[in-house]
Each structure stands twice: as structure tokens, then as C-alpha cells.
Short mmCIF file of N, CA and C in Angstrom, two decimals:
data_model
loop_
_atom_site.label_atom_id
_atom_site.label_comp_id
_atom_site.label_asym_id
_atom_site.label_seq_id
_atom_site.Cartn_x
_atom_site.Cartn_y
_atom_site.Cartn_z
N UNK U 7 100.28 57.43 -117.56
CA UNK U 7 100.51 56.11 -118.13
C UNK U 7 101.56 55.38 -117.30
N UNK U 8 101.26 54.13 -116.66
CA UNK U 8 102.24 53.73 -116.28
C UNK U 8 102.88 52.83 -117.26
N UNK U 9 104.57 52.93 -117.41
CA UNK U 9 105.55 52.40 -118.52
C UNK U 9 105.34 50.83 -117.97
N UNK U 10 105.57 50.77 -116.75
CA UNK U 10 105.97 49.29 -116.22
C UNK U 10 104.53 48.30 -117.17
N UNK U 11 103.34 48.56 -116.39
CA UNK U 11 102.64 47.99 -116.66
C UNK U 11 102.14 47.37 -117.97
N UNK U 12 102.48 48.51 -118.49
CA UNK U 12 102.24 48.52 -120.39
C UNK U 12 103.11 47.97 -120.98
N UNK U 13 104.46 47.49 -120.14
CA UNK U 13 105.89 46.74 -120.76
C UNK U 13 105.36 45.48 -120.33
N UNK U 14 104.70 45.50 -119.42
CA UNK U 14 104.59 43.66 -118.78
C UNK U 14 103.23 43.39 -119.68
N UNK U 15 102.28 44.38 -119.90
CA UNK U 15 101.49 43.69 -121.15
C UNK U 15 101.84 43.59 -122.53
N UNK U 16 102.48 44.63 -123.12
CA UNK U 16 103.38 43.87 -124.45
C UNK U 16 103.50 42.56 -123.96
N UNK U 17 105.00 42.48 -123.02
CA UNK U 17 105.74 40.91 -123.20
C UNK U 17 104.32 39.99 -123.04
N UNK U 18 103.18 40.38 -122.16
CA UNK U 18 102.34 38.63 -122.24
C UNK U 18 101.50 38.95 -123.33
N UNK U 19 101.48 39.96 -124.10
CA UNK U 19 101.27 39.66 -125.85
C UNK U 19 101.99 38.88 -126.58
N UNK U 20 103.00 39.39 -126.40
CA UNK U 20 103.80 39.18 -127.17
C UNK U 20 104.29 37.37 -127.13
N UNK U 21 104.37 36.81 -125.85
CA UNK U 21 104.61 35.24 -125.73
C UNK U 21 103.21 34.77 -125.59
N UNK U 22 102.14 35.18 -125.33
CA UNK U 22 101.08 34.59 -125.78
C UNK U 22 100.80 34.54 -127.63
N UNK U 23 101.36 35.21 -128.07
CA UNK U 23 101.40 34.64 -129.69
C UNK U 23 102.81 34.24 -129.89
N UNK U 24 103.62 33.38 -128.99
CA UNK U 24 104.38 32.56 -128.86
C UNK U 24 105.89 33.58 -129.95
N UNK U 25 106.10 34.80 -129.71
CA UNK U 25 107.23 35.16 -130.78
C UNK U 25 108.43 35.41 -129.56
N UNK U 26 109.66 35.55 -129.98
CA UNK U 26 110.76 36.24 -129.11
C UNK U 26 110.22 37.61 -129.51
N UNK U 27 111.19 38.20 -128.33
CA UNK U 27 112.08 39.48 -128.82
C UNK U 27 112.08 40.21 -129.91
N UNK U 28 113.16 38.96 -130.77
CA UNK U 28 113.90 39.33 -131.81
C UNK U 28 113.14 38.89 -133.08
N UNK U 29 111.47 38.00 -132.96
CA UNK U 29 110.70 38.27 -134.00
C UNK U 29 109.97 38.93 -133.81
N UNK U 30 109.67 40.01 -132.97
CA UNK U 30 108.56 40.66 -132.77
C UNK U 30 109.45 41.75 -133.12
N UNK U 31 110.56 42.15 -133.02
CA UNK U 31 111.62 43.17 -133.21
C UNK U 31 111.64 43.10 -134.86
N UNK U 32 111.96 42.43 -135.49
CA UNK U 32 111.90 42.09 -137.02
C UNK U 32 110.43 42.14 -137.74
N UNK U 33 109.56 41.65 -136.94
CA UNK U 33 107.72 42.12 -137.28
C UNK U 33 107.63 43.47 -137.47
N UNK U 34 108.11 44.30 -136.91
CA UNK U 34 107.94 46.16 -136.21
C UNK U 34 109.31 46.73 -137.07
N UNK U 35 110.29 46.25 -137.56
CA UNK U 35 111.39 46.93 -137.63
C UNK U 35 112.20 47.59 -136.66
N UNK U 36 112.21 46.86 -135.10
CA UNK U 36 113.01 47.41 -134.60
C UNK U 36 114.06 46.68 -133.96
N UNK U 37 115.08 46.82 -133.07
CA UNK U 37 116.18 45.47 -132.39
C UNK U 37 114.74 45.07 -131.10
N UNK U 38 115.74 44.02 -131.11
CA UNK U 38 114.92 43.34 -129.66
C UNK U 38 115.35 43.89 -128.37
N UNK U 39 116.45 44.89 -128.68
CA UNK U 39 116.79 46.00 -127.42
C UNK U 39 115.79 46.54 -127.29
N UNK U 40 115.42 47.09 -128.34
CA UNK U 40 113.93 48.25 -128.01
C UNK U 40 112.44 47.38 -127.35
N UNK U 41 112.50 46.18 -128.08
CA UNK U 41 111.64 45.56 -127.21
C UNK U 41 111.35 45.16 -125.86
N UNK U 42 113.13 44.75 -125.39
CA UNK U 42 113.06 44.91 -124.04
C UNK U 42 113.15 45.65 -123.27
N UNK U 43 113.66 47.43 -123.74
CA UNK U 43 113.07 48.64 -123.21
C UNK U 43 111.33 48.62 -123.04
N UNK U 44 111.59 48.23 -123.78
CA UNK U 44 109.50 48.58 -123.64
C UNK U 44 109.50 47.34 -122.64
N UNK U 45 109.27 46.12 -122.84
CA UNK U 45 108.83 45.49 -121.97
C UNK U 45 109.12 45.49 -120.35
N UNK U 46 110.53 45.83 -119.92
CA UNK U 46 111.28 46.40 -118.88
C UNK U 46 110.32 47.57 -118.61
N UNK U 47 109.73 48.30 -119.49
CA UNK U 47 109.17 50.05 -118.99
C UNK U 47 109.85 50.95 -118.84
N UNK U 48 110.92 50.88 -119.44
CA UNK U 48 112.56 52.39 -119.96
C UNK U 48 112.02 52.69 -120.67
N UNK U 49 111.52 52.40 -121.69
CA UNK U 49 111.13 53.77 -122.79
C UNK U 49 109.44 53.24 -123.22
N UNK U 50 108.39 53.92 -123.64
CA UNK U 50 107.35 54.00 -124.20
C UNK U 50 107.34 53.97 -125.70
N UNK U 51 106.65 52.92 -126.61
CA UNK U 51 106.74 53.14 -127.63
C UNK U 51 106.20 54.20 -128.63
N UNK U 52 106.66 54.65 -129.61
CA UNK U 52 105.89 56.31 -130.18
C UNK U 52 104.67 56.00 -130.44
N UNK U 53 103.83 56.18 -131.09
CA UNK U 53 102.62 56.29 -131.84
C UNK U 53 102.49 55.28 -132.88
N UNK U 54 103.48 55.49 -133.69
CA UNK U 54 103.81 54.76 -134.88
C UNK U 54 103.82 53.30 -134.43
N UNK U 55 104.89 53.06 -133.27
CA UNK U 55 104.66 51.60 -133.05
C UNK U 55 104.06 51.55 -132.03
N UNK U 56 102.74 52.30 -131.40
CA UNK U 56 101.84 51.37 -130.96
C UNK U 56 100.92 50.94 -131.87
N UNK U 57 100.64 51.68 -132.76
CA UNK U 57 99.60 51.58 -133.96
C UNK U 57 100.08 49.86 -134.43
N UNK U 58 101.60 49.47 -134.85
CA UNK U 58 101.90 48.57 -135.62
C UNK U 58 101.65 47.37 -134.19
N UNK U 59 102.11 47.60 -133.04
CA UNK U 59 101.56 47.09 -131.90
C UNK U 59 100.29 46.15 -131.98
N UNK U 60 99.46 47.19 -131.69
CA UNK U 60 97.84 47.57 -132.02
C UNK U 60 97.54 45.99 -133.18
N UNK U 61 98.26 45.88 -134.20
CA UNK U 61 97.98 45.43 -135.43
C UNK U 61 98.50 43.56 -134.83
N UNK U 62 99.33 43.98 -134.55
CA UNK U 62 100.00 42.55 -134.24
C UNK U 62 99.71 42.03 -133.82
N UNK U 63 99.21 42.56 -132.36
CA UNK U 63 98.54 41.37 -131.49
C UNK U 63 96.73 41.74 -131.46
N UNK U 64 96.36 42.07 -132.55
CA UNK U 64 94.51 42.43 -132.78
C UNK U 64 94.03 43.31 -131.32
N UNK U 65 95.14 44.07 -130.25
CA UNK U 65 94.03 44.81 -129.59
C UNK U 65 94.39 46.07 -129.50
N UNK U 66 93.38 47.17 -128.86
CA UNK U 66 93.38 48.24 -129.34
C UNK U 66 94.73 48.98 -129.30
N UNK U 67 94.56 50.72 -129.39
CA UNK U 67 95.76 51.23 -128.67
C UNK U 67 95.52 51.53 -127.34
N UNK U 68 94.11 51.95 -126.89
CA UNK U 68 93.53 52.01 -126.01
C UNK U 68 94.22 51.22 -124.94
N UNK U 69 93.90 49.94 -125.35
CA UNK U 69 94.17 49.15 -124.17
C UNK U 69 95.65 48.77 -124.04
N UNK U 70 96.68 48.99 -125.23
CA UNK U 70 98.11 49.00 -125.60
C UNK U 70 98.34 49.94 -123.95
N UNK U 71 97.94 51.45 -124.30
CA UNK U 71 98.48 52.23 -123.09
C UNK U 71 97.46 52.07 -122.04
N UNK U 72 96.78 51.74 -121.94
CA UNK U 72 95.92 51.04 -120.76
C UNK U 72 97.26 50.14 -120.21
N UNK U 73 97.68 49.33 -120.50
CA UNK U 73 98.40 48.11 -120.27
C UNK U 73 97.53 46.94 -120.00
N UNK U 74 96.29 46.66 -120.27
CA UNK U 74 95.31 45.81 -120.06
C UNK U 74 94.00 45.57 -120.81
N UNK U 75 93.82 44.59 -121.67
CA UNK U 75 92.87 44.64 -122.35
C UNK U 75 91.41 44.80 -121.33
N UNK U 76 90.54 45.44 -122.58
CA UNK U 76 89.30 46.06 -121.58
C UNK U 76 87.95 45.81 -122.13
N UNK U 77 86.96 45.83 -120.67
CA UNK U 77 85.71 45.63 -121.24
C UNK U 77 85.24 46.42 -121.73
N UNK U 78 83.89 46.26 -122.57
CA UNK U 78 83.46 47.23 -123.13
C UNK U 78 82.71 48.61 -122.48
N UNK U 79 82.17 47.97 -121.17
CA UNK U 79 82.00 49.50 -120.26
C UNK U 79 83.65 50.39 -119.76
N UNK U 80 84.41 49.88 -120.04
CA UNK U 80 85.62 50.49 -119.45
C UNK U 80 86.62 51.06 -120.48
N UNK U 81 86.18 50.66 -122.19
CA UNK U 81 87.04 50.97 -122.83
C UNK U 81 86.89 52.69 -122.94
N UNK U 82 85.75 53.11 -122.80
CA UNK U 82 85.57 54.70 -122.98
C UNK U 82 86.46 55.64 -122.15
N UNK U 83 85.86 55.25 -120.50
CA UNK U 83 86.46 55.97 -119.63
C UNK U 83 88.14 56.14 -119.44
N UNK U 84 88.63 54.59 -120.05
CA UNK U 84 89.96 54.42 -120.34
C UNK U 84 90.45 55.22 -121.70
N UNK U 85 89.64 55.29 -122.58
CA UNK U 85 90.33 56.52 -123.93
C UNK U 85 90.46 57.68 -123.49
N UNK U 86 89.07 58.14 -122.63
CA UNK U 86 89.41 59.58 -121.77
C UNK U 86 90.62 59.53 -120.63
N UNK U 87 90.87 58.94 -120.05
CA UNK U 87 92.13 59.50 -119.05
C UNK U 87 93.75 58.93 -120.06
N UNK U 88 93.45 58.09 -121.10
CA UNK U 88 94.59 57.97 -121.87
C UNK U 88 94.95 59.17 -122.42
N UNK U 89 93.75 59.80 -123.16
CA UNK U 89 93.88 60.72 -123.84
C UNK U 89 94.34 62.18 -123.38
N UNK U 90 93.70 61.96 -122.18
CA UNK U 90 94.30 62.88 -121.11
C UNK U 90 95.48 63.21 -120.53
N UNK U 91 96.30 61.94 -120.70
CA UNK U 91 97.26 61.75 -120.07
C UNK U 91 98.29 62.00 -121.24
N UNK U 92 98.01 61.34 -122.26
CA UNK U 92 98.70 62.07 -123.68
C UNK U 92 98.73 63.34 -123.77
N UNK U 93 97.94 63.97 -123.45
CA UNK U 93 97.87 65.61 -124.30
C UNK U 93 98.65 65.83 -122.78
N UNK U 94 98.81 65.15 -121.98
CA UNK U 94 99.75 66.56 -120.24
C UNK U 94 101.57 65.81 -120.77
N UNK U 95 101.37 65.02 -121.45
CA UNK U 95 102.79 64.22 -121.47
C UNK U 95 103.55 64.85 -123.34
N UNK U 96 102.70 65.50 -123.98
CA UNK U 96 102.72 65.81 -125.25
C UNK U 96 104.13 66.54 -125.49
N UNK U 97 104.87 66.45 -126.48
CA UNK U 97 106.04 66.70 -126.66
C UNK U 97 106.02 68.40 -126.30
N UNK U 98 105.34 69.34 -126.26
CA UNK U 98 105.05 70.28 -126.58
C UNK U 98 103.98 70.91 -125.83
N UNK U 99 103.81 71.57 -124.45
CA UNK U 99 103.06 71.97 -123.60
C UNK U 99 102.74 73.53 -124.68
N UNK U 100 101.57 74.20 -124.36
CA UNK U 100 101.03 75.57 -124.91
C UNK U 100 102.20 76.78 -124.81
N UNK U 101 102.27 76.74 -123.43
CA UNK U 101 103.26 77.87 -123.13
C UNK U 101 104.99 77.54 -123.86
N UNK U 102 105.89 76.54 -124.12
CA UNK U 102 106.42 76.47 -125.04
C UNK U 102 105.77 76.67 -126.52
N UNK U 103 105.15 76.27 -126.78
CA UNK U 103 104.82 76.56 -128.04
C UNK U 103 104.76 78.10 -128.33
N UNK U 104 104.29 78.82 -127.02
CA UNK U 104 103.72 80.36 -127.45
C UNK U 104 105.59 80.21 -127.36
N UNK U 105 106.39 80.21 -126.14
CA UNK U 105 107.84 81.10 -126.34
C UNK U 105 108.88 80.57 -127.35
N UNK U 106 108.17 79.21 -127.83
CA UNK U 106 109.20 78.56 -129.02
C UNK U 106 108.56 80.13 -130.41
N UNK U 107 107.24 79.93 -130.27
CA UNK U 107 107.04 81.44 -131.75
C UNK U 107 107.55 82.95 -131.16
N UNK U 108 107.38 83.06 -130.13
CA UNK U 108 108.13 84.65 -129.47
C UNK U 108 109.73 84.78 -130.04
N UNK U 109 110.21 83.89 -129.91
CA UNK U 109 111.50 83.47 -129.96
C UNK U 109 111.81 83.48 -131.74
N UNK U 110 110.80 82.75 -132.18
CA UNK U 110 111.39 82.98 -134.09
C UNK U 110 110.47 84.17 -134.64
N UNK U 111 109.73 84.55 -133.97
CA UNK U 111 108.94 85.80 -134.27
C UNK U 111 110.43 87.18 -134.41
N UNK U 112 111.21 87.34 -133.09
CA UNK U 112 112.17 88.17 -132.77
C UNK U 112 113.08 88.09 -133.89
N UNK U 113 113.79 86.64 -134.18
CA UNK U 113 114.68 86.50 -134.94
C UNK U 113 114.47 86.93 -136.29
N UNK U 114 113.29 86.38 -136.46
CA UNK U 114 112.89 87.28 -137.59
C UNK U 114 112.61 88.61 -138.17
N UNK U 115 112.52 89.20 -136.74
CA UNK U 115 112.21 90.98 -137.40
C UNK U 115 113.32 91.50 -136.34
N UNK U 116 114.25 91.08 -136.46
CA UNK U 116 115.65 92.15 -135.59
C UNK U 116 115.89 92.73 -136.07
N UNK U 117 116.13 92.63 -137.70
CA UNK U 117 116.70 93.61 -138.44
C UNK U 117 115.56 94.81 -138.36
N UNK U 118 114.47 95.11 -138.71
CA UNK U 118 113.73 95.50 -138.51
C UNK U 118 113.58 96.62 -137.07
N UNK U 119 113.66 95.78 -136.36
CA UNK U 119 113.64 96.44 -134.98
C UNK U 119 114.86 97.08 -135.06
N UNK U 120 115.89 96.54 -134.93
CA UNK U 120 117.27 97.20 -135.11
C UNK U 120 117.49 98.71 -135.90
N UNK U 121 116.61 98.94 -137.41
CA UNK U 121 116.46 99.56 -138.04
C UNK U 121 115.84 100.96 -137.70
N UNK U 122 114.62 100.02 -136.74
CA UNK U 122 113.77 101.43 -136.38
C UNK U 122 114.17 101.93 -134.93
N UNK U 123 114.86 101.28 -134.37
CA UNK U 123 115.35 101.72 -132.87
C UNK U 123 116.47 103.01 -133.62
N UNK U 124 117.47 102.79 -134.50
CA UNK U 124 118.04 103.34 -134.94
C UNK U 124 117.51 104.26 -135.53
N UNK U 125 116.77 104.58 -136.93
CA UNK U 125 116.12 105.75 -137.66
C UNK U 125 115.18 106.70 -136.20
N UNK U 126 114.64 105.65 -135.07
CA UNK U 126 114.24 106.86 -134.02
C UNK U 126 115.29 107.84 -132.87
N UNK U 127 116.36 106.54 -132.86
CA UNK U 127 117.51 107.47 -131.74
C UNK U 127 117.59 108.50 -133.11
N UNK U 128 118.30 108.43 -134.65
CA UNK U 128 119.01 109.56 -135.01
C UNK U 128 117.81 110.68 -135.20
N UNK U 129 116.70 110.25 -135.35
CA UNK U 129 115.59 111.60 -135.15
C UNK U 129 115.69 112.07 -134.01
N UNK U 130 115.85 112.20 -132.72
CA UNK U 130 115.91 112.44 -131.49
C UNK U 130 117.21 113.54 -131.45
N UNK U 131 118.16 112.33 -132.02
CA UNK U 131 119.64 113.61 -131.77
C UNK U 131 119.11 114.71 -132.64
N UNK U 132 119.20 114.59 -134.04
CA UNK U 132 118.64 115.80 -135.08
C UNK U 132 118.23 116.51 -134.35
N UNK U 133 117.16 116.64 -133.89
CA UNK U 133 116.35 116.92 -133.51
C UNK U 133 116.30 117.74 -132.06
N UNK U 134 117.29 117.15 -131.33
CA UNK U 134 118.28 117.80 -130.12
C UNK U 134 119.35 118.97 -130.76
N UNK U 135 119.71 118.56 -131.77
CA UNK U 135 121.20 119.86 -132.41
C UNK U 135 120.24 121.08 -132.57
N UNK U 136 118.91 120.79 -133.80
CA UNK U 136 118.41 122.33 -134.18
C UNK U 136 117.35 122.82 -133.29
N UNK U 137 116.97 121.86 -131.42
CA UNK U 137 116.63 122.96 -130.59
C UNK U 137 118.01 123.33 -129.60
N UNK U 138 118.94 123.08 -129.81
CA UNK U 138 120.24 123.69 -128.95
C UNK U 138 119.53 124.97 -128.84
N UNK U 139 119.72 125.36 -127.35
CA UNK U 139 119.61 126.42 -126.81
C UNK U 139 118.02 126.85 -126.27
N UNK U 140 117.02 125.80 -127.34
CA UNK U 140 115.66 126.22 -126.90
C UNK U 140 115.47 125.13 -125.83
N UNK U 141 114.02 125.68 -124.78
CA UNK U 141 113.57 125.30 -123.65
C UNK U 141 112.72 123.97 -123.96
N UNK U 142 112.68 123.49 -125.22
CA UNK U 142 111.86 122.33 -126.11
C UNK U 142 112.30 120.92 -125.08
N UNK U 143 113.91 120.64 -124.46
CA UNK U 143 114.20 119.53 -124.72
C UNK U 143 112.89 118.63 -123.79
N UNK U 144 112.04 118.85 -122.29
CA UNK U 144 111.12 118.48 -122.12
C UNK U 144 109.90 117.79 -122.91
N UNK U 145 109.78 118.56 -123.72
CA UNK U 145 108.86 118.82 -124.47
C UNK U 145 109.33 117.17 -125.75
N UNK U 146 110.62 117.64 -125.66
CA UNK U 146 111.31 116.55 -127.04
C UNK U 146 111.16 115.23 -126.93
N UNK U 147 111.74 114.87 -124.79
CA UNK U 147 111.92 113.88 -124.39
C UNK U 147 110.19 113.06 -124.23
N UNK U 148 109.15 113.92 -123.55
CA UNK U 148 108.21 113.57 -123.51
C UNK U 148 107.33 112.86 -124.71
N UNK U 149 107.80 113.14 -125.91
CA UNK U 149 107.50 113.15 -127.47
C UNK U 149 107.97 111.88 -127.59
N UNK U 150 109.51 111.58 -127.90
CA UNK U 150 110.16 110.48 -127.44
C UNK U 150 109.83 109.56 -126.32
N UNK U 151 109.68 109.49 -125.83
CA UNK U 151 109.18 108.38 -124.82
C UNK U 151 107.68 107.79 -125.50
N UNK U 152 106.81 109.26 -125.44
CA UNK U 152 105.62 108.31 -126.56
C UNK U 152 105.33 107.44 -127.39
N UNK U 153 106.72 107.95 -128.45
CA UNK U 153 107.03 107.00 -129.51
C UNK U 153 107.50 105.72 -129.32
N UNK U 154 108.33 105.89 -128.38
CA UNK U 154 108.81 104.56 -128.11
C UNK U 154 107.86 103.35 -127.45
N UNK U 155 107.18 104.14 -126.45
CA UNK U 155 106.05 102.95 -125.62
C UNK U 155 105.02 103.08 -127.23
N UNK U 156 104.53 103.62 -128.19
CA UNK U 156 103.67 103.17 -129.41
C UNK U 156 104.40 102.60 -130.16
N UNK U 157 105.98 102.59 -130.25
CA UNK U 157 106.63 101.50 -131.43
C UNK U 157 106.72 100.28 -130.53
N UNK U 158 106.90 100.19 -129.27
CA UNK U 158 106.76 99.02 -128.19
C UNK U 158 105.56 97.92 -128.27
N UNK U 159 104.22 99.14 -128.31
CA UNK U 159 102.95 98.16 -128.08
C UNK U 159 102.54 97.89 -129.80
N UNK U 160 103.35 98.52 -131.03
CA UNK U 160 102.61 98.20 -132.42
C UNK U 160 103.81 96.68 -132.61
N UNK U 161 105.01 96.54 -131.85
CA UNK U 161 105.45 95.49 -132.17
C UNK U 161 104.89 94.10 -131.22
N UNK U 162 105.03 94.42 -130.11
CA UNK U 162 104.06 93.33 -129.05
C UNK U 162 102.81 93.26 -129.76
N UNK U 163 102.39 93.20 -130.59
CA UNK U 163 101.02 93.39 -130.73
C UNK U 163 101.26 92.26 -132.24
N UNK U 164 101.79 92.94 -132.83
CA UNK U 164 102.14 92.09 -134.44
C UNK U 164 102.77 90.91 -134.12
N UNK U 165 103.72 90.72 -132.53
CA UNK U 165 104.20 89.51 -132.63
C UNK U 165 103.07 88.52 -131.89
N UNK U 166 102.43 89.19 -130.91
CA UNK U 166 101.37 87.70 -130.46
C UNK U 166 100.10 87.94 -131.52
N UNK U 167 99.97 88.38 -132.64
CA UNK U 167 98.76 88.05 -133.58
C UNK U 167 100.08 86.80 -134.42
N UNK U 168 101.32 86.99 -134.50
CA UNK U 168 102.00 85.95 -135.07
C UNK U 168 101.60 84.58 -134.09
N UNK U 169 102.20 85.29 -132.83
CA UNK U 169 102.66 83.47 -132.20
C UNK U 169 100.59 83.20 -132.06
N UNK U 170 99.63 84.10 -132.09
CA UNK U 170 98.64 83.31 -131.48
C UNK U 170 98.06 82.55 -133.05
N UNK U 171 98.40 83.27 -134.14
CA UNK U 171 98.34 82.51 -135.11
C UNK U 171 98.88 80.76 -135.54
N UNK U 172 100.59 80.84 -134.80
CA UNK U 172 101.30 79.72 -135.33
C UNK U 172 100.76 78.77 -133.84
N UNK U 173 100.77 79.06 -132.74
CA UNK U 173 100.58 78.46 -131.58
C UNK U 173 99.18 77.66 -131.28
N UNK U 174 97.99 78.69 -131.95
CA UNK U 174 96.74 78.13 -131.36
C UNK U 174 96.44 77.71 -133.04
N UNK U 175 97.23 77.25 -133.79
CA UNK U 175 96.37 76.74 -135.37
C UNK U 175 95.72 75.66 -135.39
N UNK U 176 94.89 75.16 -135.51
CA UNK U 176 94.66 73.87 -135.84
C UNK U 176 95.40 73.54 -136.96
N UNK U 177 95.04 71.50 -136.59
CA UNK U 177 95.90 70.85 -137.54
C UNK U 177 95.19 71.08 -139.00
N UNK U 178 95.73 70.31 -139.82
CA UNK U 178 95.64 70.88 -141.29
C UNK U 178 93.78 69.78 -141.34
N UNK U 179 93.69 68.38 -140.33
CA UNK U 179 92.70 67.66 -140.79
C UNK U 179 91.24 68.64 -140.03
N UNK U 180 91.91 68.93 -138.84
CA UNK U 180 90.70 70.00 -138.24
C UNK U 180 90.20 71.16 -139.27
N UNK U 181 91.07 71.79 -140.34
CA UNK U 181 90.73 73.05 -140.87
C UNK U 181 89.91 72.43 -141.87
N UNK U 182 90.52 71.52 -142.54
CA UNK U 182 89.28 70.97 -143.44
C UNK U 182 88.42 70.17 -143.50
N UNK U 183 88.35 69.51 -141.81
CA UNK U 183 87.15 69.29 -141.23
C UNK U 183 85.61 70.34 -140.98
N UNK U 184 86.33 70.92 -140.96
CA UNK U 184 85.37 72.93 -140.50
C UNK U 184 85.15 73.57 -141.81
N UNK U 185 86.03 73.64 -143.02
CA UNK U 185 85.46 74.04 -144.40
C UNK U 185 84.32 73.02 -145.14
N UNK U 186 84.36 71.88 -144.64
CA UNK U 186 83.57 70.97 -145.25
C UNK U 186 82.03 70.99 -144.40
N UNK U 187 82.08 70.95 -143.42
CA UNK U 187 80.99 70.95 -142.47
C UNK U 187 80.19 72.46 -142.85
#
């Protein structure tokens, strides 16, 4: 999306229905600073006010982030690379999303982990005192290590069925788009 362009089509919206600034700022609820961010091309307006945008001056959003109203062979190809360009610019790329849930997945079961790292070291020592003297400890360590790479892969395992749960969900209108269909 280019900002510039889409700021210089607001403003010739915006004085082609003859308002300032500061009534088009009072139309939207916002200062006429923010208007002349946008129109300047410093900041992009959210969603919310392109929609109210959209409303004000009768044209699409399409053509809002287009920066140019459009014909009707061009309005399509222009929703696809808008749309395109939205979802690469999206607050929230996949791979954050997976390490933003890795991250509250952990916090959430430390105690947990903490618990069982612990109840397995003191089985290990035990377990070291009453073979003192026998030829087992091989035998003990090899045992131990098992456990640990199977308590390793049963927790990696419970946390990406979490994050692929919270990460890849659809939205709430997609799920009951798909129960209804």
C-alpha cells in the first residue's frame, strides 16, 4: 500500500466535498492532526476509519487503499493485491503467533514442569542410594535419559497441539460459517 498516495486521495476527497480538516476530523471523531497524518502519508488509517471513510465520501474501501477510485474491470484485481498486501502488513505474522502461544503455553505449565523435573531428579537419587555399591548405575542412567527424552517429546507434543490449536483457529464467523453449511 502506498501511504503517500492514499493521503493525497483522502485530501482530494475530502475538498472535493468541500470540508476542512477539522470537519472531516469532527465527521470521524478524530483531531484534524490525524487527518493530516493521513493525508501527509505518516500514518494509515485503521479499519474502523476507513470503513467510516468509505461512508463519507460514497467510495469503496477498495479504492480508499487503492488510493484511486476504480473501474469496474480493475476493482477485482485491486481487492486481490489489497488484500494481499493486508494479510503481509497484518499486525500479527503466523510465526509470531505460533511463539506468542509457545511462550503462554510455558508460562502456564512451569509449575508443572518444575514439579516433574523435580519428582524425576529425586527418583534418580533414591534410586542411586539403594543401588550403592551395585554395577546398575549404567543401567540407571540409560533408564533416565529415556525418561527424560519421553517426558521431553509428551510435553513438546501437548504444547504445539496447544499453540496449533490457538494459532491456526479460525475466527468465530468462519466456525459458524462451516457448522451452518
Amino acid at each position: 500500500m502506498d501511504q503517500i498516495k492514499i493521503g493525497k486521495f483522502i485530501a482530494a476527497l475530502r475538498k472535493e466535498k468541500c470540508l476542512t480538516q477539522e470537519q472531516l476530523g469532527e465527521n470521524l471523531g478524530v483531531t484534524n492532526k490525524t487527518i493530516s497524518r493521513w493525508e501527509n502519508g505518516n500514518y494509515m488509517p485503521n479499519v474502523e476509519m476507513l470503513s467510516l471513510l468509505s461512508k463519507e465520501f460514497g467510495v469503496s474501501i477498495n479504492e480508499l487503499v487503492s488510493g484511486e477510485r476504480l473501474a469496474t474491470e480493475d476493482f477485482k484485481k485491486a481487492a486481490d493485491s489489497n488484500l494481499v498486501t493486508a494479510l503481509d502488513n497484518s499486525t500479527f505474522t503466523l510465526k509470531e503467533k505460533i511463539a506468542f502461544f509457545k511462550k503462554k503455553w510455558l508460562k502456564e505449565h512451569i509449575a508443572t514442569i518444575a514439579l516433574r523435573v523435580v519428582a524425576w531428579i529425586g527418583i534418580i537419587v533414591w534410586t542411586v542410594q539403594k543401588l550403592r555399591g551395585s554395577d546398575a548405575y549404567q543401567l540407571l542412567g540409560a533408564i533416565g535419559s529415556m525418561l527424560a527424552i519421553l517426558f521431553y517429546v509428551v510435553l513438546r507434543n501437548r504444547m504445539m497441539i496447544y499453540v496449533e490449536d490457538h494459532a491456526y483457529r479460525a475466527t468465530p464467523d468462519k466456525e459458524n460459517e462451516t457448522k451452518n453449511t
